[in-house]
Short mmCIF file of C-alpha atoms in Angstrom, two decimals:
data_model
loop_
_atom_site.label_atom_id
_atom_site.label_comp_id
_atom_site.label_asym_id
_atom_site.label_seq_id
_atom_site.Cartn_x
_atom_site.Cartn_y
_atom_site.Cartn_z
CA MET A 1 -4.07 20.62 7.58
CA LYS A 2 -2.20 16.85 6.93
CA SER A 3 -4.08 14.03 8.31
CA THR A 4 -1.93 10.42 8.79
CA GLN A 5 -2.51 7.37 8.33
CA GLN A 6 -1.14 4.33 8.81
CA PHE A 7 -1.01 1.46 6.18
CA THR A 8 0.59 -1.97 6.15
CA ALA A 9 3.71 -2.50 4.18
CA ILE A 10 4.43 -5.95 3.24
CA ILE A 11 8.29 -6.58 2.35
CA GLU A 12 9.64 -10.01 0.33
CA ARG A 13 12.95 -10.46 -0.70
CA GLU A 14 12.56 -11.49 -4.42
CA GLY A 15 15.59 -12.58 -6.64
CA ASP A 16 18.05 -9.76 -5.63
CA GLY A 17 16.23 -7.54 -4.44
CA TYR A 18 12.75 -6.99 -2.26
CA VAL A 19 9.17 -6.12 -3.33
CA SER A 20 7.11 -3.59 -0.80
CA LEU A 21 2.97 -4.00 -1.20
CA CYS A 22 0.59 -2.11 0.44
CA PRO A 23 -2.03 -4.65 0.56
CA GLU A 24 -4.94 -1.79 1.49
CA LEU A 25 -4.54 0.18 -1.63
CA ASP A 26 -3.34 -2.22 -3.61
CA ILE A 27 0.30 -0.74 -4.53
CA ALA A 28 3.47 -2.09 -4.53
CA SER A 29 7.08 -1.15 -5.59
CA GLN A 30 10.27 -2.75 -5.04
CA GLY A 31 14.31 -1.87 -4.34
CA ASP A 32 17.46 -3.66 -3.80
CA ASN A 33 17.19 -3.68 -0.21
CA ILE A 34 14.90 -3.74 2.81
CA GLU A 35 15.05 0.46 3.69
CA GLU A 36 15.00 1.08 -0.42
CA ALA A 37 11.96 -0.90 -0.68
CA ARG A 38 9.95 0.85 1.95
CA GLN A 39 11.01 3.99 0.99
CA ASN A 40 9.96 3.25 -2.24
CA LEU A 41 6.65 1.58 -1.39
CA ILE A 42 6.25 5.04 0.78
CA GLU A 43 6.99 7.22 -2.11
CA ALA A 44 4.52 5.36 -4.35
CA VAL A 45 1.60 5.72 -1.44
CA GLU A 46 2.32 9.64 -1.17
CA LEU A 47 2.06 9.86 -4.91
CA PHE A 48 -0.90 7.86 -5.14
CA PHE A 49 -3.02 10.51 -2.77
CA GLU A 50 -1.18 13.19 -4.40
CA THR A 51 -2.48 12.47 -7.78
CA ALA A 52 -5.30 9.73 -6.92
CA ASP A 53 -9.31 10.75 -8.01
CA PRO A 54 -10.81 10.97 -3.84
CA SER A 55 -13.68 8.38 -5.90
CA GLU A 56 -10.42 6.32 -6.17
CA VAL A 57 -9.15 6.22 -2.78
CA GLN A 58 -12.52 5.69 -1.26
CA ASN A 59 -12.63 2.51 -3.58
CA ARG A 60 -9.84 0.88 -3.01
CA LEU A 61 -9.93 1.38 0.83
CA HIS A 62 -13.67 -0.08 0.60
CA SER A 63 -13.14 -2.66 -1.18
CA LYS A 64 -10.03 -4.15 1.10
CA PHE A 65 -12.19 -3.23 3.82
CA MET A 66 -15.05 -5.16 2.27
CA GLU A 67 -12.07 -8.20 1.84
CA HIS A 68 -11.61 -8.23 5.00
CA GLU A 69 -15.21 -7.96 6.58
CA ARG A 70 -16.10 -11.01 4.39
CA LYS A 71 -13.47 -13.17 5.27
CA SER A 72 -13.89 -12.31 9.21
CA CYS A 73 -17.65 -13.21 8.95
CA ASN A 74 -16.57 -16.93 7.25
#
């Protein structure tokens, strides 16, 4: 059974195109327009989950969670 999780996608104009970032996983992509940047980011995140070692996934998610917690406590 496939589980579904939601992640943040930040898309910004850069030069002649768009850059997309998933800050929770520290994954980025790009595209010529917003939709292409979004789709490319989705593909990059899917590839990450298909190929990354489970410990790498946990490390990235845990480090972003801890970073958020430190900011919330200050």
